Amino acid sequence: MLAAHNLTKTFNPGTPIENPVLRGLSLTIESGQFVTVIGSNGAGKSTFLNAISGDVTPDGGTLAIDGQDVSRLPSWQRAGLVARVFQDPMAGTCEALTIEENLALAWQRGQRRGLGPAVKKAQRELFRDKLATLRLGLENRLADRMGLLSGGQRQAVSLLMASLQPSRILLLDEHTAALDPKTAAFVLELTDRIVQENRLTTLMVTHSMRQALDHGGRTVMLHQGRVVLDVDGETRARMQVADLLSMFEKTRGETVDDDALLLG
Ligand SMILES: Nc1ncnc2c1ncn2[C@@H]1O[C@H](COP(=O)(O)OP(=O)(O)O)[C@@H](O)[C@H]1O
Ligand SMILES: [Mg+2]
């Protein structure tokens, strides 16, 4: 479970470019729940994800993963709890290393012991099997450098790496935005599959209202560093892209009342 309570973060405080980005953001996500996140540019979506991963330290509020307060835990100490896939296909993997080496890094994360040769052989078989499930032929390219892969292939491997970690939380920050529509559709389908198979608690930021309603089971909208819309179940099932768009438009250029759009 992820529990964010009253998170605040101001960039460059006390300067002319002071920017209060998180303004009392609270959100609780049950284990295994898949939440899509929308909101205009600058709403604080990436900053929220950065706070969860530990790349940004909140000024105030608390953040707990499975009951453990991680608010002030550095990102490397959360590596076993949080996995991430970024918008930029280059960001999540190391292009100078081979596919196998990238997967091995993800596999070792959160584990303490080094690996003997026998384990390494078993590990290679596991990687081959996992890669085969992507149906991209990558199982025959373990020794290829990551830098040789296309953007879609890299995002697919990034998702696989996320599922190799013993993570509690999967963070996807517009991870299909840089891909062509066909590849994006493939990566989204893969996302659904990996999230379901590994029962990952997932936050997926997307620019697409369609994607926001079609994936996962709950949608939240951020505006000015707070949750202004939170829908699931029947309410969400009945919701059309047009409804979401009009709410989205409403939040533009105005301050939203705390509870104005909270439909539960
Ligand atoms: N590390 C940082 N230092 C200073 N400003 C930042 C930093 N990260 C984000 N910001 C600013 O915070 C605001 C919100 O950014 P962000 O969380 O990326 O919004 P979103 O992902 O919803 O578009 C933006 O104005 C951005 O420029
Ligand atoms: Mg962002």
PDB file of C-alpha atoms and ligand atoms in Angstrom, residues 40-42 44-47 87 173-174 205 207, ligand 2:
ATOM      1  CA  SER A  40      -1.873  19.664 -17.081  1.00  0.00           C
ATOM      2  CA  ASN A  41       1.792  20.509 -17.492  1.00  0.00           C
ATOM      3  CA  GLY A  42       3.313  21.602 -14.224  1.00  0.00           C
ATOM      4  CA  GLY A  44       3.161  18.223 -10.082  1.00  0.00           C
ATOM      5  CA  LYS A  45       2.767  14.710 -11.524  1.00  0.00           C
ATOM      6  CA  SER A  46       6.458  14.025 -12.048  1.00  0.00           C
ATOM      7  CA  THR A  47       7.373  15.703  -8.770  1.00  0.00           C
ATOM      8  CA  GLN A  87       9.260   8.801 -20.785  1.00  0.00           C
ATOM      9  CA  ASP A 173       5.876   8.561 -16.127  1.00  0.00           C
ATOM     10  CA  GLU A 174       4.404   8.988 -19.620  1.00  0.00           C
ATOM     11  CA  VAL A 205       1.058   9.197 -15.660  1.00  0.00           C
ATOM     12  CA  HIS A 207      -1.323  12.729 -21.329  1.00  0.00           C
TER      13      HIS A 207
HETATM   14 MG    MG B   2       5.892  15.296 -15.923  1.00  0.00          MG
END
